Amino acid sequence: MDNNAKIKQVFCQALGIQPEQVTDDLTYNTIEQWDSTAHMILVAELEDSFDVMLDTDDIIDMSTVGKAKEILAKYDIQF
Amino acid sequence: MSFPLFNRSLDQFGANPALISDADSITYAGLQKRVDQRINEWQLRVGSLRPLVILRMANTINSVVNYLACLQAHYPCIVVNSNARDEVVAAIVQQFSPNVLIEEGSFRLLSQQQLNLAAELGILLSTSGSTGSQQFVALSMQNLIANTRSILAYLPIENNDVTLASLPFSYSYGLSVLHTHLAMGAGVRLTDLTVMDKGFWTLLKEANIASLNGVPSWYEMLLRLRFERKVLPDLRYLTQAGGKLAESMVVKLADYADHHNKQLFVMYGQTEATARMAYLPADKVAAKPGSIGQAIPNGQLAIINEVGESIHNAREIGELVYQGPNVMLGYVNNHEGLASFSPSHTLRTGDIGYFDEEGDFFITGRLKRIIKLFGERCSLDEVEFALMQSGFDVRCVGKDDELVICCTSGQCDAIKQYAIQLLRVPPKAITMHEVKEWPLLTNGKTDYTALYDQLPVNA
């Protein structure tokens, strides 16, 4: 599975949303499924799936799907 | 004027910073002056009346001035969170007929009629933040003083400390943090920032924060946000209360404390005991991460069996009973109940547990159907009752911090929306479960255990 498909799957699973909802613009706190509690689940699943360890700023800055890709890119995950 | 809570004036701490907000700060001398001014303003409005106040309280300087003015003027006040819905406040007004509604800079006279208020009555706190009204805990000034003293006897609060007020002051734990720091002349940093804001982490680093106080869900968030990697030289200790934090998390925090030369205090309490009943000394937390320790100074904890007799054997399970000068005056539901109290100084906590060979207590469950939603006590029976009153056929179950609403009607979405509004919680806090029929006990009552057991594992 390529990384784009993988990140889509993680968002779907962690937030309980449909694949078509996962666009780069999807933003934290704009849908009820992506609140602070869900964000923590999302972060844990991203870390597991991509085998990275994010730091506080990464977690707080991860406010859109696009941002998540940018942050993961810092850890050599290519999209 | 001497300040009743601490038997002396706030003035004695003079130029020490008392409250620090994002935009403003106030010294102890300044705070005492504003409290005196506020009482003068109020007295012009109420005259010789001893009013019952309903106080909508936020974590702001203005709210703290209002609260301290109520204490000093000896006005009993019902403390309500500033974000409580207007309907909830209206229901409390119906229940208690308070004379005055105070919020930040506003003062609304509702009635001039002198209610029959017991001389010892200090404040009234809600036991369930989520469903609003119903039952309140009446506390005396003596309760507040006694609990403040007990806490100061074990927490290392110093005169030049600043703590971060991350808990609402309308909540007994948050209020105890305020009381203990004011009594020591220490500072309280107010903020609207949450752990999900970058500013929160900057504040931790740069505002000389000496202590943090939080409920389990808050510490879980802190740990998920890599709190344990932060270098915070000013931070000396952490306190945790408001429910049971998972042992694995206690261990993580204890490790952090150990490696960074800090202390972790796991504590136990209830609003019915003003706030605090027990604490685990910081040096025991590594060895006994699941324990609540022993009673606070001046208090006593015991375990009783079904017939109310004291259990003297270690590890034998029964109900935790607390005795001390911080046990409430009593529960009240209306203003008639405020006229007189016959406090017993003994509190049946409704928690089930045991003590070990060294006398350290452990909690294993609860007698009543009560869970914690975002740190606020939430009675499953009350939620169920409120939803049934609104015409929904539901049964509520749950454990720890999980609320599951079961229904038979296929109205899951509508009920969930309604419950979110009613309880003011994020959608994630509520899980819906549809069943064909209610499992029943032989006496015809709902079998809640069976209902809980049939939930999908990760409901």
Coordinates of C-alpha atoms in Angstrom, one line a residue:
Chain A
M1 CA 0.0 0.0 0.0
D2 CA 1.4 3.4 -0.9
N3 CA 1.7 6.1 1.8
N4 CA -1.3 8.1 0.5
A5 CA -3.6 5.1 0.8
K6 CA -2.1 4.3 4.2
I7 CA -2.6 7.7 5.7
K8 CA -6.2 7.8 4.3
Q9 CA -6.9 4.5 6.0
V10 CA -5.4 5.7 9.3
F11 CA -7.6 8.8 9.3
C12 CA -10.7 6.7 8.5
Q13 CA -10.1 4.3 11.2
A14 CA -9.0 6.7 13.9
L15 CA -11.8 9.2 13.3
G16 CA -14.5 6.8 12.1
I17 CA -15.1 8.7 8.9
Q18 CA -15.5 7.8 5.2
P19 CA -12.5 7.7 2.8
E20 CA -14.0 10.5 0.6
Q21 CA -14.0 12.8 3.6
V22 CA -10.2 12.5 3.9
T23 CA -8.9 15.4 1.8
D24 CA -5.8 17.4 2.4
D25 CA -8.0 20.3 3.6
L26 CA -9.9 18.3 6.3
T27 CA -9.3 20.3 9.5
Y28 CA -9.1 19.5 13.2
N29 CA -12.2 20.5 15.2
T30 CA -14.3 21.3 12.1
I31 CA -16.0 17.9 12.2
E32 CA -17.4 16.3 15.4
Q33 CA -15.4 13.1 14.8
W34 CA -12.0 15.0 14.9
D35 CA -11.9 16.4 18.4
S36 CA -9.0 16.4 20.9
T37 CA -9.7 12.9 22.2
A38 CA -9.9 11.5 18.6
H39 CA -6.7 13.4 17.8
M40 CA -4.8 11.5 20.4
I41 CA -6.0 8.2 18.9
L42 CA -5.1 9.5 15.4
V43 CA -1.6 10.4 16.5
A44 CA -1.1 7.0 18.1
E45 CA -2.2 5.2 15.0
L46 CA -0.1 7.4 12.7
E47 CA 2.9 6.6 14.9
D48 CA 2.3 2.9 14.7
S49 CA 1.6 2.8 11.0
F50 CA 4.5 4.9 9.9
D51 CA 6.9 3.8 12.7
V52 CA 7.7 7.3 13.9
M53 CA 7.7 9.1 17.2
L54 CA 6.2 12.5 17.0
D55 CA 6.9 15.3 19.4
T56 CA 4.6 17.8 21.1
D57 CA 4.7 20.5 18.4
D58 CA 4.1 17.9 15.6
I59 CA 1.0 16.7 17.4
I60 CA -0.3 20.1 18.0
D61 CA 0.5 21.4 14.5
M62 CA -1.1 18.4 12.8
S63 CA -4.3 20.4 12.2
T64 CA -5.1 19.2 8.6
V65 CA -4.5 16.0 6.6
G66 CA -2.1 18.0 4.4
K67 CA -0.2 19.2 7.5
A68 CA 0.0 15.6 8.7
K69 CA 1.7 14.6 5.4
E70 CA 4.1 17.6 5.8
I71 CA 5.0 16.6 9.3
L72 CA 5.5 12.9 8.4
A73 CA 7.7 14.0 5.5
K74 CA 10.1 15.4 8.1
Y75 CA 10.6 11.9 9.3
D76 CA 11.4 10.7 5.7
I77 CA 7.9 9.4 4.9
Q78 CA 7.3 10.3 1.2
F79 CA 3.9 11.2 -0.2
Chain B
M1 CA -10.6 43.1 57.9
S2 CA -9.7 39.6 58.7
F3 CA -10.3 37.1 55.9
P4 CA -12.5 34.3 57.3
L5 CA -11.0 31.5 55.2
F6 CA -7.5 31.9 56.6
N7 CA -8.2 33.8 59.8
R8 CA -6.2 36.8 58.6
S9 CA -6.3 39.4 55.9
L10 CA -5.1 38.7 52.3
D11 CA -3.1 42.0 52.9
Q12 CA -0.5 40.2 54.9
F13 CA 1.0 38.8 51.7
G14 CA 1.2 42.4 50.4
A15 CA 3.0 42.6 47.1
N16 CA 3.0 38.9 46.3
P17 CA 1.2 38.1 43.1
A18 CA -2.1 36.4 44.0
L19 CA -3.7 35.9 40.6
I20 CA -2.0 36.1 37.2
S21 CA -4.0 36.0 34.0
D22 CA -2.9 36.2 30.3
A23 CA -3.6 39.9 30.3
D24 CA -3.5 41.0 33.9
S25 CA -2.3 40.3 37.4
I26 CA -3.2 41.3 40.9
T27 CA -1.2 41.3 44.2
Y28 CA -2.6 40.1 47.5
A29 CA -3.0 43.7 48.7
G30 CA -4.7 44.6 45.5
L31 CA -7.0 41.6 45.8
Q32 CA -8.0 42.4 49.3
K33 CA -8.8 46.0 48.2
R34 CA -11.0 44.8 45.3
V35 CA -12.8 42.3 47.6
D36 CA -13.5 45.1 50.1
Q37 CA -14.7 47.4 47.3
R38 CA -17.0 44.8 45.9
I39 CA -18.6 44.1 49.2
N40 CA -19.2 47.8 49.7
E41 CA -20.9 48.0 46.2
W42 CA -23.1 44.9 47.0
Q43 CA -24.1 46.2 50.4
L44 CA -25.4 49.4 48.8
R45 CA -27.7 47.1 46.8
V46 CA -28.8 44.5 49.4
G47 CA -28.6 46.5 52.6
S48 CA -28.7 44.4 55.7
L49 CA -30.0 41.4 53.8
R50 CA -27.9 38.2 54.1
P51 CA -28.5 37.2 50.5
L52 CA -28.2 33.7 49.0
V53 CA -26.0 34.2 45.9
I54 CA -25.8 32.2 42.8
L55 CA -22.3 32.8 41.5
R56 CA -21.4 31.9 37.9
M57 CA -17.7 31.3 38.2
A58 CA -15.0 31.3 35.5
N59 CA -11.3 31.1 36.0
T60 CA -10.9 34.9 35.9
I61 CA -9.7 37.5 38.4
N62 CA -13.1 39.0 38.5
S63 CA -14.8 35.7 39.4
V64 CA -12.3 35.0 42.2
V65 CA -12.9 38.5 43.6
N66 CA -16.7 37.7 43.5
Y67 CA -16.1 34.4 45.3
L68 CA -13.8 35.8 48.0
A69 CA -16.2 38.7 48.5
C70 CA -19.0 36.2 49.1
L71 CA -16.9 34.3 51.7
Q72 CA -15.7 37.5 53.4
A73 CA -19.2 39.0 53.5
H74 CA -20.6 35.7 54.8
Y75 CA -23.0 35.5 51.9
P76 CA -23.8 31.8 51.1
C77 CA -23.2 31.2 47.5
I78 CA -24.1 28.5 45.0
V79 CA -21.1 28.1 42.8
V80 CA -21.9 27.3 39.2
N81 CA -19.6 27.0 36.2
S82 CA -19.8 30.1 34.0
N83 CA -20.4 27.9 31.0
A84 CA -23.4 26.2 32.5
R85 CA -26.4 26.6 30.2
D86 CA -29.0 29.3 31.0
E87 CA -31.7 26.6 31.5
V88 CA -29.5 24.9 34.1
V89 CA -29.0 28.2 36.0
A90 CA -32.8 29.0 35.7
A91 CA -33.5 25.6 37.2
I92 CA -31.2 26.3 40.1
V93 CA -32.9 29.7 40.6
Q94 CA -36.3 27.8 40.7
Q95 CA -35.0 25.3 43.2
F96 CA -33.3 27.7 45.6
S97 CA -34.9 31.2 45.1
P98 CA -31.5 33.0 45.5
N99 CA -31.5 36.7 46.1
V100 CA -28.8 37.6 43.7
L101 CA -27.2 36.4 40.5
I102 CA -23.5 37.4 40.2
E103 CA -21.3 36.9 37.2
E104 CA -18.1 38.7 36.5
G105 CA -18.9 42.4 36.7
S106 CA -22.7 41.9 36.8
F107 CA -25.0 41.9 39.9
R108 CA -28.7 41.1 39.4
L109 CA -31.0 41.4 42.3
L110 CA -33.7 38.7 42.0
S111 CA -35.5 38.9 45.3
Q112 CA -35.3 41.0 48.5
Q113 CA -36.8 38.3 50.7
Q114 CA -34.6 37.1 53.5
L115 CA -34.3 33.4 53.3
N116 CA -33.8 31.3 56.4
L117 CA -30.1 30.5 56.0
A118 CA -28.1 28.6 58.6
A119 CA -25.4 30.7 60.2
E120 CA -22.7 28.2 59.4
L121 CA -23.6 27.9 55.7
G122 CA -20.7 28.8 53.4
I123 CA -20.9 27.5 49.8
L124 CA -23.0 25.1 47.8
L125 CA -21.4 22.9 45.1
S126 CA -23.0 20.7 42.6
T127 CA -22.2 17.0 42.7
S128 CA -22.8 16.4 39.0
G129 CA -21.5 19.0 36.7
S130 CA -23.2 17.4 33.7
T131 CA -26.8 17.2 34.5
G132 CA -26.9 20.5 36.3
S133 CA -29.2 21.0 39.2
Q134 CA -30.7 18.3 41.4
Q135 CA -28.5 17.8 44.4
F136 CA -26.0 20.2 46.0
V137 CA -23.4 19.8 48.7
A138 CA -23.6 22.4 51.5
L139 CA -20.2 23.2 53.0
S140 CA -19.4 25.5 55.9
M141 CA -16.6 27.9 56.2
Q142 CA -15.2 25.5 58.9
N143 CA -15.2 22.7 56.2
L144 CA -13.2 24.9 53.8
I145 CA -10.7 25.9 56.6
A146 CA -10.3 22.4 57.9
N147 CA -9.7 20.9 54.4
T148 CA -7.3 23.7 53.4
R149 CA -5.2 23.1 56.6
S150 CA -5.1 19.3 56.1
I151 CA -3.9 19.7 52.5
L152 CA -1.3 22.3 53.5
A153 CA 0.0 19.8 56.0
Y154 CA 1.2 17.4 53.2
L155 CA 1.5 19.4 49.9
P156 CA 4.8 21.3 49.6
I157 CA 3.2 24.6 48.6
E158 CA 5.6 27.5 49.2
N159 CA 5.0 31.2 49.5
N160 CA 6.6 32.1 46.2
D161 CA 5.1 29.2 44.2
V162 CA 2.9 29.7 41.2
T163 CA 0.4 27.0 40.3
L164 CA -1.5 26.6 37.1
A165 CA -5.3 26.7 37.5
S166 CA -6.2 24.2 34.8
L167 CA -9.3 22.9 36.7
P168 CA -12.5 25.0 36.9
F169 CA -13.0 26.8 40.3
S170 CA -16.6 25.6 40.3
Y171 CA -15.2 22.1 40.8
S172 CA -14.2 21.2 44.4
Y173 CA -10.7 20.1 43.4
G174 CA -10.1 23.3 41.5
L175 CA -11.4 25.3 44.4
S176 CA -9.1 23.5 46.8
V177 CA -6.1 24.5 44.6
L178 CA -7.3 28.1 44.9
H179 CA -7.9 27.9 48.7
T180 CA -4.5 26.3 49.5
H181 CA -2.5 28.7 47.4
L182 CA -4.3 31.8 48.7
A183 CA -3.8 30.6 52.3
M184 CA 0.0 30.4 51.6
G185 CA 0.3 33.7 49.8
A186 CA 1.3 31.8 46.6
G187 CA 0.3 32.7 43.1
V188 CA -2.4 31.2 40.9
R189 CA -1.9 31.4 37.1
L190 CA -5.2 31.6 35.3
T191 CA -5.4 30.6 31.6
D192 CA -7.9 29.6 28.9
L193 CA -5.2 27.6 27.1
T194 CA -5.6 23.9 26.8
V195 CA -2.9 21.2 26.4
M196 CA -3.8 21.3 22.7
D197 CA -2.5 24.9 22.4
K198 CA 1.1 25.6 21.8
G199 CA 0.8 28.5 24.2
F200 CA 0.1 26.1 27.0
W201 CA 3.5 24.5 26.6
T202 CA 5.2 27.8 26.4
L203 CA 3.4 28.8 29.6
L204 CA 4.6 25.7 31.4
K205 CA 8.2 26.6 30.5
E206 CA 8.2 30.3 31.0
A207 CA 5.7 31.1 33.7
N208 CA 7.6 29.6 36.6
I209 CA 4.9 27.0 37.2
A210 CA 5.8 25.1 40.4
S211 CA 2.9 22.6 40.3
L212 CA 0.2 21.1 38.1
N213 CA -3.1 19.7 39.2
G214 CA -5.3 17.5 37.1
V215 CA -7.9 14.8 36.6
P216 CA -7.1 11.4 34.9
S217 CA -8.2 12.5 31.4
W218 CA -6.0 15.6 31.6
Y219 CA -2.9 13.6 32.5
E220 CA -3.6 11.1 29.8
M221 CA -3.6 14.0 27.3
L222 CA -0.4 15.4 28.8
L223 CA 1.4 12.0 28.5
R224 CA 0.1 11.5 24.9
L225 CA 1.6 15.0 24.1
R226 CA 5.0 13.8 25.4
F227 CA 4.9 15.7 28.7
E228 CA 7.6 13.3 30.0
R229 CA 10.1 14.7 27.5
K230 CA 9.8 18.3 28.7
V231 CA 12.5 20.0 30.7
L232 CA 10.7 22.1 33.3
P233 CA 13.1 23.2 36.0
D234 CA 10.6 25.3 37.9
L235 CA 8.1 22.4 38.2
R236 CA 8.4 20.7 41.6
Y237 CA 5.3 18.5 41.9
L238 CA 2.1 17.2 40.3
T239 CA -1.2 16.3 42.0
Q240 CA -3.7 14.0 40.5
A241 CA -7.3 13.4 41.8
G242 CA -10.8 13.4 40.5
G243 CA -11.0 9.7 39.7
K244 CA -8.7 6.7 39.1
L245 CA -5.8 7.2 36.7
A246 CA -4.8 4.0 35.0
E247 CA -1.9 2.4 36.9
S248 CA 0.2 2.4 33.8
M249 CA -0.1 6.1 33.6
V250 CA 0.6 6.6 37.3
V251 CA 3.8 4.6 36.7
K252 CA 4.7 6.8 33.7
L253 CA 4.2 9.9 35.7
A254 CA 6.0 8.5 38.7
D255 CA 9.0 7.6 36.5
Y256 CA 9.0 11.1 35.1
A257 CA 8.9 12.5 38.6
D258 CA 11.7 10.2 39.7
H259 CA 14.0 11.1 36.7
H260 CA 13.4 14.8 36.9
N261 CA 13.5 15.3 40.7
K262 CA 9.8 16.1 41.0
Q263 CA 7.1 14.7 43.2
L264 CA 3.8 13.0 42.3
F265 CA 0.9 13.1 44.7
V266 CA -2.0 10.7 43.9
M267 CA -5.0 11.9 45.9
Y268 CA -8.6 10.9 46.7
G269 CA -11.6 12.9 47.5
Q270 CA -15.2 13.9 47.0
T271 CA -17.1 17.2 47.0
E272 CA -19.0 15.8 50.0
A273 CA -15.7 16.0 51.9
T274 CA -15.0 19.6 50.6
A275 CA -12.4 18.1 48.3
R276 CA -9.7 15.9 49.8
M277 CA -9.9 12.8 52.0
A278 CA -6.7 10.9 51.3
Y279 CA -3.3 11.1 49.5
L280 CA -0.4 8.8 48.7
P281 CA 2.9 10.2 49.9
A282 CA 5.1 10.9 46.8
D283 CA 7.8 8.4 48.0
K284 CA 5.3 5.5 48.0
V285 CA 3.9 6.0 44.5
A286 CA 6.5 3.9 42.7
A287 CA 5.8 0.9 45.0
K288 CA 2.0 1.4 45.1
P289 CA 0.8 3.1 42.0
G290 CA -2.7 1.8 42.5
S291 CA -3.2 3.1 46.0
I292 CA -4.9 6.3 47.3
G293 CA -2.7 6.1 50.4
Q294 CA -4.1 7.1 53.8
A295 CA -6.4 9.7 55.2
I296 CA -5.2 13.3 55.2
P297 CA -4.1 14.9 58.5
N298 CA -7.1 15.2 60.9
G299 CA -9.2 12.7 58.9
Q300 CA -9.8 9.0 59.3
L301 CA -10.6 6.3 56.7
A302 CA -12.1 3.0 57.4
I303 CA -13.7 0.1 55.6
I304 CA -17.1 -1.2 56.7
N305 CA -19.0 -4.3 55.8
E306 CA -22.7 -4.6 54.6
V307 CA -24.0 -4.2 58.1
G308 CA -21.9 -1.2 58.8
E309 CA -19.3 -2.8 61.1
S310 CA -15.6 -1.8 60.8
I311 CA -13.4 -4.3 59.0
H312 CA -10.1 -4.8 60.8
N313 CA -8.4 -7.3 58.4
A314 CA -6.1 -6.1 55.6
R315 CA -7.4 -6.9 52.1
E316 CA -10.9 -7.5 53.1
I317 CA -13.3 -5.6 50.8
G318 CA -16.0 -3.2 52.0
E319 CA -17.2 0.4 51.7
L320 CA -14.8 3.3 52.4
V321 CA -16.0 5.5 55.1
Y322 CA -14.4 8.8 56.0
Q323 CA -14.5 10.9 59.1
G324 CA -13.2 14.4 59.5
P325 CA -14.0 18.1 60.0
N326 CA -14.2 18.5 56.3
V327 CA -17.3 16.4 55.8
M328 CA -20.2 18.5 54.4
L329 CA -23.1 19.9 56.3
G330 CA -25.4 17.8 54.1
Y331 CA -27.1 17.6 50.8
V332 CA -29.7 20.1 49.8
N333 CA -32.3 20.3 47.1
N334 CA -34.1 23.5 47.9
H335 CA -33.9 26.6 50.0
E336 CA -35.9 25.1 52.8
G337 CA -33.0 22.8 53.3
L338 CA -30.6 25.7 54.0
A339 CA -32.2 26.7 57.3
S340 CA -30.5 24.2 59.5
F341 CA -28.1 21.2 59.3
S342 CA -27.2 18.3 61.5
P343 CA -23.9 17.2 60.1
S344 CA -22.5 13.9 61.1
H345 CA -18.8 14.3 60.2
T346 CA -19.0 10.8 58.8
L347 CA -19.2 10.2 55.1
R348 CA -20.1 6.9 53.4
T349 CA -18.2 7.4 50.2
G350 CA -20.0 4.8 48.0
D351 CA -16.5 3.6 47.0
I352 CA -15.6 -0.1 47.5
G353 CA -12.0 -1.0 48.5
Y354 CA -9.6 -2.4 51.1
F355 CA -6.5 -1.5 53.0
D356 CA -3.2 -3.4 52.8
E357 CA -0.9 -4.6 55.6
E358 CA 0.7 -1.1 55.9
G359 CA -2.7 0.6 56.1
D360 CA -2.7 2.0 52.6
F361 CA -6.1 2.1 50.9
F362 CA -7.0 0.8 47.4
I363 CA -10.3 1.4 45.6
T364 CA -11.7 -1.4 43.6
G365 CA -15.2 -0.1 42.5
R366 CA -18.3 1.8 43.3
L367 CA -21.5 1.0 45.1
K368 CA -23.6 3.4 43.1
R369 CA -23.9 3.8 39.4
I370 CA -21.6 6.7 38.9
I371 CA -19.0 7.4 36.2
K372 CA -16.7 10.3 35.5
L373 CA -17.3 12.2 32.2
F374 CA -14.3 14.6 31.6
G375 CA -13.6 14.7 35.3
E376 CA -17.2 15.5 36.3
R377 CA -19.2 13.0 38.3
C378 CA -22.1 11.8 36.3
S379 CA -24.8 9.6 37.7
L380 CA -26.0 7.1 35.2
D381 CA -29.4 7.1 36.9
E382 CA -29.8 10.8 36.6
V383 CA -28.9 10.8 32.9
E384 CA -31.3 8.0 32.3
F385 CA -34.0 9.8 34.2
A386 CA -33.5 13.0 32.3
L387 CA -33.6 11.3 28.9
M388 CA -36.7 9.3 29.9
Q389 CA -38.4 12.5 31.0
S390 CA -37.8 13.8 27.5
G391 CA -39.6 10.8 26.1
F392 CA -36.7 8.5 25.1
D393 CA -36.8 4.9 26.2
V394 CA -33.2 4.4 27.3
R395 CA -31.0 2.7 29.8
C396 CA -27.6 4.1 30.6
V397 CA -24.6 1.9 31.5
G398 CA -20.9 2.7 31.7
K399 CA -17.6 2.3 33.5
D400 CA -14.9 4.7 34.6
D401 CA -15.1 7.4 32.0
E402 CA -17.3 5.7 29.4
L403 CA -21.0 6.5 29.0
V404 CA -23.1 4.1 26.9
I405 CA -26.8 5.0 26.2
C406 CA -28.8 2.0 25.2
C407 CA -32.0 2.3 23.3
T408 CA -34.5 -0.1 21.6
S409 CA -36.2 2.5 19.4
G410 CA -33.7 2.9 16.5
Q411 CA -33.6 6.6 17.4
C412 CA -29.9 6.4 18.2
D413 CA -28.8 9.5 16.3
A414 CA -31.6 11.7 17.7
I415 CA -31.0 10.5 21.3
K416 CA -27.3 11.1 20.9
Q417 CA -27.8 14.6 19.7
Y418 CA -30.1 15.3 22.5
A419 CA -27.8 13.8 25.1
I420 CA -24.8 15.9 23.8
Q421 CA -26.9 19.0 24.3
L422 CA -28.1 17.9 27.7
L423 CA -24.7 16.9 29.1
R424 CA -22.6 19.4 27.2
V425 CA -20.0 16.9 26.2
P426 CA -18.3 16.1 22.9
P427 CA -19.9 13.4 20.7
K428 CA -17.0 11.1 21.5
A429 CA -18.0 10.9 25.1
I430 CA -21.2 9.1 24.3
T431 CA -21.5 5.7 22.8
M432 CA -24.9 4.5 21.5
H433 CA -26.0 0.9 21.6
E434 CA -29.2 -0.5 20.2
V435 CA -30.8 -3.6 21.8
K436 CA -33.8 -5.7 20.9
E437 CA -35.1 -5.8 24.4
W438 CA -34.0 -4.9 27.9
P439 CA -32.4 -7.7 29.9
L440 CA -34.3 -8.0 33.2
L441 CA -33.6 -9.2 36.7
T442 CA -36.0 -11.6 38.3
N443 CA -37.7 -8.7 40.1
G444 CA -38.5 -7.1 36.8
K445 CA -35.9 -4.4 37.1
T446 CA -33.3 -3.7 34.4
D447 CA -30.3 -6.0 34.6
Y448 CA -27.6 -3.4 34.1
T449 CA -24.8 -5.8 34.5
A450 CA -26.2 -8.1 31.7
L451 CA -26.7 -5.0 29.6
Y452 CA -23.1 -3.8 30.0
D453 CA -21.8 -7.3 29.3
Q454 CA -23.6 -7.5 25.9
L455 CA -21.9 -4.4 24.6
P456 CA -19.3 -4.8 21.9
V457 CA -15.8 -5.0 23.4
N458 CA -14.7 -1.6 22.3
A459 CA -17.9 0.2 22.8

